[in-house]
Structure formats: structure tokens, C-alpha cells
Amino acid sequence: MLEKTFYSEFIKHSFNIPLKVTYWDGSTKTYGEGEPKAHITIHKAIPIKDITNNASIALGEAYMDGVITIEGISLEDLVAAAYLDTSSFLHNKKFIKWLPKSSHSEAASKKDVQKHYDIGNEFYKIWLDKTMTYSCGYWESPEDSLYDAQMNKVHHIIKKLNPQPGGTLLDIGCGWGTLMLIAAKEYDLKVTGVTLSQEQCDYVNEQIKKYGLEDVAEVRLQDYRELPKSEKWDYITSVGMFEHVGKENLDEYFKVVSDHLAQNGNALIHGITRQQGGAINGWLNKWIFPGGYIPGLTENLDHIIDNGMQIYDLESLRRHYQKTTETWDKSFNAHRKEIENMFDERFCRMWDLYLQACAASFKVGNIDVMQYLISKGPAGASLPMTRDYMYK
């Protein structure tokens, strides 16, 4: 009886939409006013202690295990409804008391990156576009395909730097190399990429050989903190990277950018940011991005300025990342049976929840994605006076 009372109070304060809940004993209760927009079935009681320790972890794992099933609404819309209720478990500190411990030493960072990115290139090839780009797209038109959006993003980033032919570019956390290789092929830059993922490093090396770029492109399996101090580049890019370095290493991350950026050089740093301040989600940290931390906007600005750099331009791409994660999830589910054969149903439920929860978080503004155009020295000293150049 106490268990059901707890659940009833918990659910009543967790969503801003009416919904129907069927409990493990077959009883059903409706919460909120109006026709229920969702039907949640809890097939087995989740220990109250697990929910009070960290509700995101407890409920996420229950969904992964099939203990919770949902009908009548997408996961994205249900998670969005939880974010929009200010008293829900996603905001109430009573339900986020415990968080997975994380370390951001070089060894731990390598292990964390490999846990996520070394699932296998074949897995990512199934549902990403052919560029193998695993970051926010840039949707110039509603008719853009995912491939179009990713290519738009790469060019949008490089154009912001106003690169001059023959210049040098460092890509910190280069992923599968699309940005660095386009910079070499189409902008006549000499490029260096660093990654901690063996799978990504091998793939980029294959692409360098495929396109005959050995003289102008290299990729290193290296921690960004181990770059030789004497090396400097005219331009630096880093996409989707600072979310992985941890709160305690953010200052060092931006110091590395500053140390390796030539005087009056420019860097474009693109990453997930919270306008409300930094945060960790326990379930994502445990199951998807170990060691992940989403920094606050002002937090990043302080580190940039403290390390001798200045902001020239700042752009929010929140809606672009919402559309990107929605597109990824659609592609993921279109190949779900194939992915299930590679892994299992629990893995598929986990990734589906991850992608839709991210879309929901972007939708309601819980998280954002920002492009920071940074100068080493006075803001924009080597850049045109207006933003027109970015769109030519």
C-alpha cells in the first residue's frame, strides 16, 4: 500500500500532461485533467529506494528492461512533458541524490571514449549518414537530407574561421574525420586530427589514403592534453568534445586551445551547453556517455576569457540539434531489427531512449548547442567586419 501511495504521488508531480498508469497488480489510475495523452504500464514494482536515489537511472533502466512500457505518445514527447513540469524528478533534487562517479584522467577518458565510440563502425554506419558525422547538423532548408545538414554544418564551421589557403588546422576530437578532410580537400588547409577512438583513427587513416591526402592530413590516436607544447595552428576546431572532458578539466581544455592557437588565430568550438548552468544526467552518464558533463554557457565564457581568448561570435543551434536527433532516431528505428541482431533488444531500447530523450531536452531548452567563434587576442582581429562572409 505504501509503495502504491509513493508511486501515485511521484507520478502526479512528474508530467505536465494527463496520463493513464496501469500498475503491476492490474489496477489503473488516471493523472491530470482531460483525456490521457499517454498510457504507461509498470509491469513490476521498481524499488522506492532506487527511485529516490536517482529517478532518471531507475526509470531509464526500467524502460531498458521492459519493466515500463509506453503507448499513445512518443518517448520524446513524454520526456519533454517531464521537463516541462518544474516539480518533476528531472528537476527535483530529492530524486537525483546519487550520481555515477567519474574520473577524467587520460586513462579514464580514453576508456570512456572507447566505450561509446568503439561499439563498432558498422553500428554507426547503419543509421548515420554517409559522412559518419555524429554531431549536430545544420538545416538550411526543411528539404535538406541528413547528409545535406551535416555537410552544411561542416562548411558553416570552416567558413566562420575565414581560412586562408595554406593555413594549418587542428581538429580536437576529430570523429570520423569529415571536417578535417573537407578542410584539406576544399579549403587548401594542412590538417591534424586527434581522437582517443581506435576505430575512428583507423577509419580516418583509410580516408586519408583513399583521397591521397598524406602530405596535408594526419590523424593521431592521442589525448588532446598530450599535444606537444611547441605546436601551434592557425585555426582550431572542436565539435562535440568539451561535453566529455568533465567540469574539473574545462579550464585545461580551453587552455589547450589557447596554447596551440597562433596569435590572432581563430577557433570554432561547437558543443552542447546549458544556458541554465552546468549539469549531469545520471542515466546518460552511466549508460551512454560515461564521464559526461554539460557545461553552462557562462562557465565556458569564463574559461575562454581566463585563458587569453575573446569571443567574436556566438550562435545557438538548439533547434538544429533537436531535428538532428529526431532524424537519427528515425533512421535508427528503420534499421532496428538489424541493430537488434548485432546486439539485443535491451540495447535497442537504451539507444532509442537516449536519442529521443536528447531530442526532448533540446526541444524544451533544457540543453542547447552553441558555436563559439574565438580569437587568440582581440576579438575578430583577423576576421571581416561583418558576418556576411560566413554565408557567401
mmCIF file of C-alpha atoms in Angstrom:
data_model
loop_
_atom_site.group_PDB
_atom_site.id
_atom_site.type_symbol
_atom_site.label_atom_id
_atom_site.label_comp_id
_atom_site.label_asym_id
_atom_site.label_seq_id
_atom_site.Cartn_x
_atom_site.Cartn_y
_atom_site.Cartn_z
ATOM 1 C CA MET A 1 0.000 0.000 0.000
ATOM 2 C CA LEU A 2 2.825 2.403 0.914
ATOM 3 C CA GLU A 3 4.534 1.544 -2.367
ATOM 4 C CA LYS A 4 1.453 2.427 -4.438
ATOM 5 C CA THR A 5 0.976 5.663 -2.479
ATOM 6 C CA PHE A 6 4.561 6.675 -3.219
ATOM 7 C CA TYR A 7 4.183 5.893 -6.925
ATOM 8 C CA SER A 8 0.918 7.818 -7.121
ATOM 9 C CA GLU A 9 2.425 10.952 -5.586
ATOM 10 C CA PHE A 10 5.581 10.610 -7.660
ATOM 11 C CA ILE A 11 3.740 10.314 -10.984
ATOM 12 C CA LYS A 12 1.241 13.054 -10.132
ATOM 13 C CA HIS A 13 4.104 15.548 -9.894
ATOM 14 C CA SER A 14 6.200 14.284 -12.806
ATOM 15 C CA PHE A 15 4.428 15.243 -16.046
ATOM 16 C CA ASN A 16 2.546 18.278 -17.332
ATOM 17 C CA ILE A 17 0.110 16.180 -19.384
ATOM 18 C CA PRO A 18 -2.766 13.890 -18.367
ATOM 19 C CA LEU A 19 -1.878 10.217 -18.493
ATOM 20 C CA LYS A 20 -3.118 6.784 -17.504
ATOM 21 C CA VAL A 21 -0.970 4.382 -15.499
ATOM 22 C CA THR A 22 -1.534 0.647 -15.178
ATOM 23 C CA TYR A 23 0.256 -0.882 -12.202
ATOM 24 C CA TRP A 24 1.754 -4.349 -11.785
ATOM 25 C CA ASP A 25 -1.336 -5.572 -9.927
ATOM 26 C CA GLY A 26 -3.623 -4.664 -12.858
ATOM 27 C CA SER A 27 -5.091 -1.537 -11.258
ATOM 28 C CA THR A 28 -5.282 1.615 -13.381
ATOM 29 C CA LYS A 29 -5.288 5.266 -12.379
ATOM 30 C CA THR A 30 -5.559 8.483 -14.404
ATOM 31 C CA TYR A 31 -3.487 11.558 -13.500
ATOM 32 C CA GLY A 32 -4.096 15.127 -14.613
ATOM 33 C CA GLU A 33 -7.138 16.716 -16.163
ATOM 34 C CA GLY A 34 -8.612 15.761 -19.529
ATOM 35 C CA GLU A 35 -8.233 12.796 -21.838
ATOM 36 C CA PRO A 36 -4.991 10.904 -21.143
ATOM 37 C CA LYS A 37 -2.341 11.504 -23.789
ATOM 38 C CA ALA A 38 -0.213 8.534 -22.762
ATOM 39 C CA HIS A 39 -0.643 5.108 -21.211
ATOM 40 C CA ILE A 40 2.238 3.930 -19.034
ATOM 41 C CA THR A 41 2.312 0.338 -17.813
ATOM 42 C CA ILE A 42 4.555 -0.580 -14.885
ATOM 43 C CA HIS A 43 4.862 -4.350 -15.103
ATOM 44 C CA LYS A 44 6.858 -4.783 -11.894
ATOM 45 C CA ALA A 45 7.394 -2.548 -8.888
ATOM 46 C CA ILE A 46 10.640 -0.567 -9.006
ATOM 47 C CA PRO A 47 12.184 -0.318 -5.516
ATOM 48 C CA ILE A 48 11.370 3.043 -3.931
ATOM 49 C CA LYS A 49 14.978 3.389 -2.781
ATOM 50 C CA ASP A 50 16.198 3.186 -6.393
ATOM 51 C CA ILE A 51 13.831 5.975 -7.427
ATOM 52 C CA THR A 52 14.765 8.219 -4.521
ATOM 53 C CA ASN A 53 18.479 7.609 -5.129
ATOM 54 C CA ASN A 54 18.287 8.676 -8.776
ATOM 55 C CA ALA A 55 14.974 8.550 -10.591
ATOM 56 C CA SER A 56 16.485 9.047 -14.060
ATOM 57 C CA ILE A 57 18.673 5.970 -13.632
ATOM 58 C CA ALA A 58 15.926 3.833 -12.060
ATOM 59 C CA LEU A 59 13.284 4.717 -14.657
ATOM 60 C CA GLY A 60 15.714 4.571 -17.585
ATOM 61 C CA GLU A 61 16.862 1.098 -16.607
ATOM 62 C CA ALA A 62 13.261 0.011 -16.066
ATOM 63 C CA TYR A 63 12.465 1.090 -19.629
ATOM 64 C CA MET A 64 15.559 -0.709 -20.952
ATOM 65 C CA ASP A 65 14.439 -3.906 -19.185
ATOM 66 C CA GLY A 66 10.842 -3.704 -20.421
ATOM 67 C CA VAL A 67 9.553 -3.141 -16.876
ATOM 68 C CA ILE A 68 7.957 0.075 -18.174
ATOM 69 C CA THR A 69 6.141 0.259 -21.497
ATOM 70 C CA ILE A 70 4.559 3.338 -23.090
ATOM 71 C CA GLU A 71 1.682 3.686 -25.524
ATOM 72 C CA GLY A 72 -0.068 6.609 -27.197
ATOM 73 C CA ILE A 73 2.871 9.008 -27.183
ATOM 74 C CA SER A 74 6.496 9.079 -28.273
ATOM 75 C CA LEU A 75 9.297 8.825 -25.761
ATOM 76 C CA GLU A 76 10.399 12.276 -26.908
ATOM 77 C CA ASP A 77 7.060 13.864 -26.039
ATOM 78 C CA LEU A 78 6.807 12.019 -22.715
ATOM 79 C CA VAL A 79 10.294 13.115 -21.640
ATOM 80 C CA ALA A 80 9.501 16.660 -22.791
ATOM 81 C CA ALA A 81 6.376 16.582 -20.587
ATOM 82 C CA ALA A 82 8.593 15.655 -17.631
ATOM 83 C CA TYR A 83 10.992 18.515 -18.351
ATOM 84 C CA LEU A 84 8.084 20.969 -18.633
ATOM 85 C CA ASP A 85 6.788 20.038 -15.175
ATOM 86 C CA THR A 86 9.043 22.039 -12.868
ATOM 87 C CA SER A 87 8.361 19.691 -9.930
ATOM 88 C CA SER A 88 9.269 16.508 -11.812
ATOM 89 C CA PHE A 89 12.074 14.088 -10.982
ATOM 90 C CA LEU A 90 14.207 15.731 -13.681
ATOM 91 C CA HIS A 91 14.328 18.918 -11.605
ATOM 92 C CA ASN A 92 13.638 17.820 -8.017
ATOM 93 C CA LYS A 93 16.921 17.257 -6.174
ATOM 94 C CA LYS A 94 15.232 14.702 -3.903
ATOM 95 C CA PHE A 95 15.436 12.286 -6.846
ATOM 96 C CA ILE A 96 18.996 12.948 -8.025
ATOM 97 C CA LYS A 97 20.931 12.336 -4.830
ATOM 98 C CA TRP A 98 23.268 9.726 -6.305
ATOM 99 C CA LEU A 99 25.336 10.110 -9.468
ATOM 100 C CA PRO A 100 27.811 7.675 -11.013
ATOM 101 C CA LYS A 101 31.375 8.516 -10.073
ATOM 102 C CA SER A 102 33.625 9.557 -12.924
ATOM 103 C CA SER A 103 37.277 10.312 -13.494
ATOM 104 C CA HIS A 104 38.766 12.356 -16.301
ATOM 105 C CA SER A 105 42.352 11.201 -16.130
ATOM 106 C CA GLU A 106 43.876 10.440 -19.521
ATOM 107 C CA ALA A 107 43.389 6.700 -18.966
ATOM 108 C CA ALA A 108 39.778 7.133 -17.831
ATOM 109 C CA SER A 109 38.978 9.499 -20.698
ATOM 110 C CA LYS A 110 40.320 7.003 -23.225
ATOM 111 C CA LYS A 111 38.247 4.224 -21.669
ATOM 112 C CA ASP A 112 35.105 6.412 -21.667
ATOM 113 C CA VAL A 113 35.515 7.427 -25.301
ATOM 114 C CA GLN A 114 36.147 3.869 -26.429
ATOM 115 C CA LYS A 115 33.108 2.601 -24.529
ATOM 116 C CA HIS A 116 30.861 4.852 -26.620
ATOM 117 C CA TYR A 117 32.636 5.221 -29.973
ATOM 118 C CA ASP A 118 34.259 1.812 -30.293
ATOM 119 C CA ILE A 119 30.952 -0.039 -30.303
ATOM 120 C CA GLY A 120 31.926 -0.608 -33.916
ATOM 121 C CA ASN A 121 31.978 1.453 -37.080
ATOM 122 C CA GLU A 122 29.424 -0.915 -38.603
ATOM 123 C CA PHE A 123 26.880 0.081 -35.940
ATOM 124 C CA TYR A 124 27.233 3.795 -36.673
ATOM 125 C CA LYS A 125 27.266 3.236 -40.446
ATOM 126 C CA ILE A 126 23.793 1.707 -40.220
ATOM 127 C CA TRP A 127 21.987 4.839 -39.046
ATOM 128 C CA LEU A 128 24.310 7.846 -39.520
ATOM 129 C CA ASP A 129 24.648 9.477 -42.922
ATOM 130 C CA LYS A 130 27.492 8.505 -45.238
ATOM 131 C CA THR A 131 29.815 11.163 -43.786
ATOM 132 C CA MET A 132 29.755 9.273 -40.461
ATOM 133 C CA THR A 133 29.191 12.609 -38.708
ATOM 134 C CA TYR A 134 27.955 12.171 -35.140
ATOM 135 C CA SER A 135 27.140 15.733 -34.111
ATOM 136 C CA CYS A 136 24.533 18.406 -34.758
ATOM 137 C CA GLY A 137 23.578 19.042 -38.383
ATOM 138 C CA TYR A 138 22.800 22.478 -39.833
ATOM 139 C CA TRP A 139 19.439 22.530 -41.582
ATOM 140 C CA GLU A 140 19.456 25.331 -44.140
ATOM 141 C CA SER A 141 16.191 24.070 -45.624
ATOM 142 C CA PRO A 142 13.379 21.762 -44.425
ATOM 143 C CA GLU A 143 14.082 19.690 -47.531
ATOM 144 C CA ASP A 144 17.694 19.004 -46.519
ATOM 145 C CA SER A 145 18.618 15.369 -46.010
ATOM 146 C CA LEU A 146 20.717 14.348 -43.005
ATOM 147 C CA TYR A 147 23.729 14.238 -45.322
ATOM 148 C CA ASP A 148 22.963 17.760 -46.559
ATOM 149 C CA ALA A 149 22.630 19.026 -42.977
ATOM 150 C CA GLN A 150 25.960 17.525 -41.939
ATOM 151 C CA MET A 151 27.768 18.939 -44.946
ATOM 152 C CA ASN A 152 26.131 22.314 -44.307
ATOM 153 C CA LYS A 153 27.430 22.190 -40.722
ATOM 154 C CA VAL A 154 30.997 21.405 -41.751
ATOM 155 C CA HIS A 155 31.095 24.266 -44.246
ATOM 156 C CA HIS A 156 29.359 26.612 -41.779
ATOM 157 C CA ILE A 157 32.107 25.900 -39.233
ATOM 158 C CA ILE A 158 35.011 26.239 -41.632
ATOM 159 C CA LYS A 159 33.640 29.406 -43.258
ATOM 160 C CA LYS A 160 33.322 31.073 -39.852
ATOM 161 C CA LEU A 161 37.103 30.742 -39.496
ATOM 162 C CA ASN A 162 37.645 32.605 -42.807
ATOM 163 C CA PRO A 163 40.546 30.231 -43.569
ATOM 164 C CA GLN A 164 43.300 31.306 -45.917
ATOM 165 C CA PRO A 165 44.808 28.739 -48.326
ATOM 166 C CA GLY A 166 47.941 27.115 -46.964
ATOM 167 C CA GLY A 167 46.943 27.646 -43.341
ATOM 168 C CA THR A 168 47.024 24.942 -40.684
ATOM 169 C CA LEU A 169 44.054 23.497 -38.784
ATOM 170 C CA LEU A 170 43.825 21.286 -35.697
ATOM 171 C CA ASP A 171 40.592 19.342 -35.093
ATOM 172 C CA ILE A 172 40.351 18.272 -31.432
ATOM 173 C CA GLY A 173 38.129 15.194 -31.199
ATOM 174 C CA CYS A 174 38.021 14.710 -34.960
ATOM 175 C CA GLY A 175 35.491 11.871 -35.003
ATOM 176 C CA TRP A 176 35.442 10.094 -38.355
ATOM 177 C CA GLY A 177 37.307 12.956 -39.988
ATOM 178 C CA THR A 178 34.733 14.609 -42.230
ATOM 179 C CA LEU A 179 35.511 18.181 -41.146
ATOM 180 C CA MET A 180 39.307 17.894 -41.263
ATOM 181 C CA LEU A 181 39.293 16.110 -44.617
ATOM 182 C CA ILE A 182 36.954 18.661 -46.230
ATOM 183 C CA ALA A 183 39.180 21.418 -44.857
ATOM 184 C CA ALA A 184 42.129 19.753 -46.603
ATOM 185 C CA LYS A 185 40.373 18.928 -49.868
ATOM 186 C CA GLU A 186 38.238 22.046 -50.394
ATOM 187 C CA TYR A 187 39.911 24.820 -48.384
ATOM 188 C CA ASP A 188 43.570 24.007 -49.069
ATOM 189 C CA LEU A 189 44.489 23.630 -45.408
ATOM 190 C CA LYS A 190 47.059 21.380 -43.783
ATOM 191 C CA VAL A 191 45.124 19.481 -41.131
ATOM 192 C CA THR A 192 45.728 17.436 -37.994
ATOM 193 C CA GLY A 193 43.042 15.488 -36.147
ATOM 194 C CA VAL A 194 43.241 13.910 -32.698
ATOM 195 C CA THR A 195 40.967 11.223 -31.273
ATOM 196 C CA LEU A 196 41.032 8.638 -28.493
ATOM 197 C CA SER A 197 38.991 6.146 -30.508
ATOM 198 C CA GLN A 198 40.979 3.449 -32.298
ATOM 199 C CA GLU A 199 38.045 2.752 -34.619
ATOM 200 C CA GLN A 200 37.826 6.406 -35.627
ATOM 201 C CA CYS A 201 41.591 6.711 -36.076
ATOM 202 C CA ASP A 202 41.707 3.671 -38.349
ATOM 203 C CA TYR A 203 38.790 4.970 -40.407
ATOM 204 C CA VAL A 204 40.330 8.438 -40.877
ATOM 205 C CA ASN A 205 43.647 6.927 -41.938
ATOM 206 C CA GLU A 206 41.797 4.887 -44.559
ATOM 207 C CA GLN A 207 40.133 8.061 -45.873
ATOM 208 C CA ILE A 208 43.448 9.948 -45.974
ATOM 209 C CA LYS A 209 44.945 7.190 -48.128
ATOM 210 C CA LYS A 210 41.799 6.899 -50.247
ATOM 211 C CA TYR A 211 41.930 10.576 -51.215
ATOM 212 C CA GLY A 212 45.721 10.825 -51.452
ATOM 213 C CA LEU A 213 45.982 13.400 -48.674
ATOM 214 C CA GLU A 214 49.051 12.003 -46.925
ATOM 215 C CA ASP A 215 51.011 15.239 -47.475
ATOM 216 C CA VAL A 216 48.358 17.528 -45.955
ATOM 217 C CA ALA A 217 46.413 15.429 -43.442
ATOM 218 C CA GLU A 218 47.264 13.334 -40.419
ATOM 219 C CA VAL A 219 45.271 11.773 -37.596
ATOM 220 C CA ARG A 220 46.699 10.934 -34.188
ATOM 221 C CA LEU A 221 45.459 8.487 -31.577
ATOM 222 C CA GLN A 222 46.275 10.940 -28.838
ATOM 223 C CA ASP A 223 44.831 12.727 -25.839
ATOM 224 C CA TYR A 224 44.459 16.431 -26.646
ATOM 225 C CA ARG A 225 46.363 17.178 -23.441
ATOM 226 C CA GLU A 226 49.432 15.424 -24.848
ATOM 227 C CA LEU A 227 49.876 17.661 -27.900
ATOM 228 C CA PRO A 228 53.488 18.917 -27.966
ATOM 229 C CA LYS A 229 53.567 22.373 -26.410
ATOM 230 C CA SER A 230 55.611 23.770 -29.288
ATOM 231 C CA GLU A 231 52.949 23.006 -31.912
ATOM 232 C CA LYS A 232 50.600 25.798 -32.974
ATOM 233 C CA TRP A 233 47.904 26.021 -35.612
ATOM 234 C CA ASP A 234 46.288 28.953 -37.439
ATOM 235 C CA TYR A 235 42.822 27.507 -36.856
ATOM 236 C CA ILE A 236 41.353 25.087 -34.351
ATOM 237 C CA THR A 237 38.021 23.292 -34.482
ATOM 238 C CA SER A 238 36.476 21.054 -31.862
ATOM 239 C CA VAL A 239 33.000 19.624 -32.313
ATOM 240 C CA GLY A 240 31.101 17.789 -29.575
ATOM 241 C CA MET A 241 34.222 17.487 -27.455
ATOM 242 C CA PHE A 242 34.052 19.635 -24.327
ATOM 243 C CA GLU A 243 30.993 17.717 -23.090
ATOM 244 C CA HIS A 244 33.357 14.789 -22.442
ATOM 245 C CA VAL A 245 36.202 16.464 -20.572
ATOM 246 C CA GLY A 246 34.457 16.912 -17.209
ATOM 247 C CA LYS A 247 33.799 20.028 -15.159
ATOM 248 C CA GLU A 248 37.182 19.847 -13.472
ATOM 249 C CA ASN A 249 39.011 19.811 -16.824
ATOM 250 C CA LEU A 250 37.141 22.543 -18.698
ATOM 251 C CA ASP A 251 39.703 25.189 -17.867
ATOM 252 C CA GLU A 252 42.516 22.902 -19.030
ATOM 253 C CA TYR A 253 40.611 22.144 -22.236
ATOM 254 C CA PHE A 254 40.327 25.826 -23.143
ATOM 255 C CA LYS A 255 43.935 26.381 -22.070
ATOM 256 C CA VAL A 256 44.991 23.716 -24.575
ATOM 257 C CA VAL A 257 43.011 25.532 -27.273
ATOM 258 C CA SER A 258 44.708 28.816 -26.327
ATOM 259 C CA ASP A 259 48.196 27.310 -26.063
ATOM 260 C CA HIS A 260 48.010 25.736 -29.525
ATOM 261 C CA LEU A 261 46.259 28.599 -31.334
ATOM 262 C CA ALA A 262 48.573 31.006 -33.137
ATOM 263 C CA GLN A 263 48.389 34.682 -32.191
ATOM 264 C CA ASN A 264 45.383 36.275 -33.925
ATOM 265 C CA GLY A 265 44.298 32.778 -34.919
ATOM 266 C CA ASN A 266 40.671 31.706 -34.699
ATOM 267 C CA ALA A 267 38.950 28.679 -33.184
ATOM 268 C CA LEU A 268 35.422 27.388 -33.649
ATOM 269 C CA ILE A 269 34.306 25.368 -30.631
ATOM 270 C CA HIS A 270 30.949 23.613 -31.082
ATOM 271 C CA GLY A 271 29.301 21.751 -28.226
ATOM 272 C CA ILE A 272 26.282 21.064 -26.062
ATOM 273 C CA THR A 273 25.802 23.795 -23.475
ATOM 274 C CA ARG A 274 23.192 24.644 -20.851
ATOM 275 C CA GLN A 275 22.070 28.246 -20.632
ATOM 276 C CA GLN A 276 20.851 27.485 -17.077
ATOM 277 C CA GLY A 277 24.236 26.268 -15.830
ATOM 278 C CA GLY A 278 26.176 23.002 -15.938
ATOM 279 C CA ALA A 279 24.552 19.618 -15.271
ATOM 280 C CA ILE A 280 24.950 15.844 -15.305
ATOM 281 C CA ASN A 281 22.234 13.302 -16.078
ATOM 282 C CA GLY A 282 22.797 10.099 -14.109
ATOM 283 C CA TRP A 283 21.326 7.685 -16.658
ATOM 284 C CA LEU A 284 23.221 9.175 -19.600
ATOM 285 C CA ASN A 285 26.391 9.226 -17.526
ATOM 286 C CA LYS A 286 26.032 5.591 -16.539
ATOM 287 C CA TRP A 287 24.873 4.046 -19.814
ATOM 288 C CA ILE A 288 25.716 6.306 -22.762
ATOM 289 C CA PHE A 289 28.390 8.917 -22.051
ATOM 290 C CA PRO A 290 30.441 7.919 -19.007
ATOM 291 C CA GLY A 291 32.180 10.980 -17.656
ATOM 292 C CA GLY A 292 29.852 13.358 -19.493
ATOM 293 C CA TYR A 293 29.192 16.865 -18.170
ATOM 294 C CA ILE A 294 27.200 19.592 -19.950
ATOM 295 C CA PRO A 295 28.831 22.929 -19.079
ATOM 296 C CA GLY A 296 26.929 26.141 -18.544
ATOM 297 C CA LEU A 297 27.176 28.979 -21.056
ATOM 298 C CA THR A 298 28.736 31.486 -18.666
ATOM 299 C CA GLU A 299 31.028 28.757 -17.342
ATOM 300 C CA ASN A 300 32.543 28.300 -20.809
ATOM 301 C CA LEU A 301 32.791 32.048 -21.394
ATOM 302 C CA ASP A 302 34.752 32.481 -18.171
ATOM 303 C CA HIS A 303 37.234 29.763 -19.170
ATOM 304 C CA ILE A 304 37.653 31.231 -22.663
ATOM 305 C CA ILE A 305 38.393 34.703 -21.347
ATOM 306 C CA ASP A 306 40.557 33.497 -18.450
ATOM 307 C CA ASN A 307 42.797 31.728 -20.970
ATOM 308 C CA GLY A 308 43.573 34.810 -23.020
ATOM 309 C CA MET A 309 40.972 34.438 -25.770
ATOM 310 C CA GLN A 310 37.950 36.510 -26.754
ATOM 311 C CA ILE A 311 34.541 35.738 -28.237
ATOM 312 C CA TYR A 312 33.819 37.120 -31.707
ATOM 313 C CA ASP A 313 30.576 35.303 -32.413
ATOM 314 C CA LEU A 314 28.166 33.017 -30.538
ATOM 315 C CA GLU A 315 25.370 31.053 -32.227
ATOM 316 C CA SER A 316 22.718 28.734 -30.812
ATOM 317 C CA LEU A 317 21.845 25.662 -32.891
ATOM 318 C CA ARG A 318 19.346 24.184 -30.411
ATOM 319 C CA ARG A 319 16.588 23.585 -32.952
ATOM 320 C CA HIS A 320 19.094 22.111 -35.392
ATOM 321 C CA TYR A 321 20.174 19.502 -32.837
ATOM 322 C CA GLN A 322 16.576 18.661 -31.974
ATOM 323 C CA LYS A 323 15.939 17.921 -35.652
ATOM 324 C CA THR A 324 19.221 16.021 -35.935
ATOM 325 C CA THR A 325 18.456 13.697 -33.010
ATOM 326 C CA GLU A 326 14.915 13.156 -34.291
ATOM 327 C CA THR A 327 16.317 12.237 -37.700
ATOM 328 C CA TRP A 328 18.869 9.902 -36.150
ATOM 329 C CA ASP A 329 16.189 8.157 -34.109
ATOM 330 C CA LYS A 330 14.006 7.677 -37.184
ATOM 331 C CA SER A 331 16.960 6.153 -39.030
ATOM 332 C CA PHE A 332 17.913 4.026 -36.004
ATOM 333 C CA ASN A 333 14.408 2.568 -35.759
ATOM 334 C CA ALA A 334 14.220 1.996 -39.508
ATOM 335 C CA HIS A 335 17.163 -0.405 -39.016
ATOM 336 C CA ARG A 336 16.141 -1.624 -35.583
ATOM 337 C CA LYS A 337 15.882 -5.305 -36.433
ATOM 338 C CA GLU A 338 19.375 -5.256 -37.947
ATOM 339 C CA ILE A 339 20.777 -3.491 -34.872
ATOM 340 C CA GLU A 340 18.953 -5.880 -32.546
ATOM 341 C CA ASN A 341 20.649 -8.776 -34.344
ATOM 342 C CA MET A 342 24.024 -7.091 -33.737
ATOM 343 C CA PHE A 343 23.299 -6.512 -30.046
ATOM 344 C CA ASP A 344 19.923 -7.224 -28.392
ATOM 345 C CA GLU A 345 16.528 -5.662 -27.663
ATOM 346 C CA ARG A 346 17.717 -4.088 -24.414
ATOM 347 C CA PHE A 347 20.479 -2.263 -26.279
ATOM 348 C CA CYS A 348 17.933 -1.005 -28.816
ATOM 349 C CA ARG A 349 15.574 0.241 -26.117
ATOM 350 C CA MET A 350 18.510 2.003 -24.449
ATOM 351 C CA TRP A 351 19.613 3.809 -27.614
ATOM 352 C CA ASP A 352 16.080 4.687 -28.639
ATOM 353 C CA LEU A 353 15.525 6.239 -25.212
ATOM 354 C CA TYR A 354 18.841 8.090 -25.444
ATOM 355 C CA LEU A 355 18.105 9.620 -28.849
ATOM 356 C CA GLN A 356 14.519 10.590 -28.033
ATOM 357 C CA ALA A 357 15.417 11.947 -24.585
ATOM 358 C CA CYS A 358 18.080 14.141 -26.199
ATOM 359 C CA ALA A 359 15.548 15.426 -28.744
ATOM 360 C CA ALA A 360 13.157 16.235 -25.897
ATOM 361 C CA SER A 361 15.842 18.035 -23.927
ATOM 362 C CA PHE A 362 16.704 20.224 -26.901
ATOM 363 C CA LYS A 363 13.005 20.782 -27.658
ATOM 364 C CA VAL A 364 12.234 22.299 -24.254
ATOM 365 C CA GLY A 365 15.513 24.227 -23.961
ATOM 366 C CA ASN A 366 16.932 22.151 -21.122
ATOM 367 C CA ILE A 367 20.101 21.923 -23.201
ATOM 368 C CA ASP A 368 21.409 23.920 -26.132
ATOM 369 C CA VAL A 369 24.248 23.591 -28.596
ATOM 370 C CA MET A 370 26.495 26.579 -29.155
ATOM 371 C CA GLN A 371 29.146 27.563 -31.646
ATOM 372 C CA TYR A 372 31.791 29.757 -30.016
ATOM 373 C CA LEU A 373 33.932 31.654 -32.540
ATOM 374 C CA ILE A 374 37.036 32.537 -30.525
ATOM 375 C CA SER A 375 40.065 34.686 -31.289
ATOM 376 C CA LYS A 376 43.519 34.472 -29.733
ATOM 377 C CA GLY A 377 43.960 38.134 -28.964
ATOM 378 C CA PRO A 378 41.442 40.913 -29.746
ATOM 379 C CA ALA A 379 38.057 39.549 -30.872
ATOM 380 C CA GLY A 380 37.943 39.038 -34.630
ATOM 381 C CA ALA A 381 41.181 40.921 -35.317
ATOM 382 C CA SER A 382 41.838 38.789 -38.400
ATOM 383 C CA LEU A 383 38.188 38.402 -39.439
ATOM 384 C CA PRO A 384 35.910 40.545 -41.654
ATOM 385 C CA MET A 385 33.962 43.377 -40.005
ATOM 386 C CA THR A 386 30.520 41.837 -40.610
ATOM 387 C CA ARG A 387 29.074 38.313 -40.533
ATOM 388 C CA ASP A 388 28.287 38.355 -44.255
ATOM 389 C CA TYR A 389 31.417 36.361 -45.067
ATOM 390 C CA MET A 390 30.026 33.342 -43.194
ATOM 391 C CA TYR A 391 27.203 32.909 -45.692
ATOM 392 C CA LYS A 392 28.925 33.514 -49.012
#
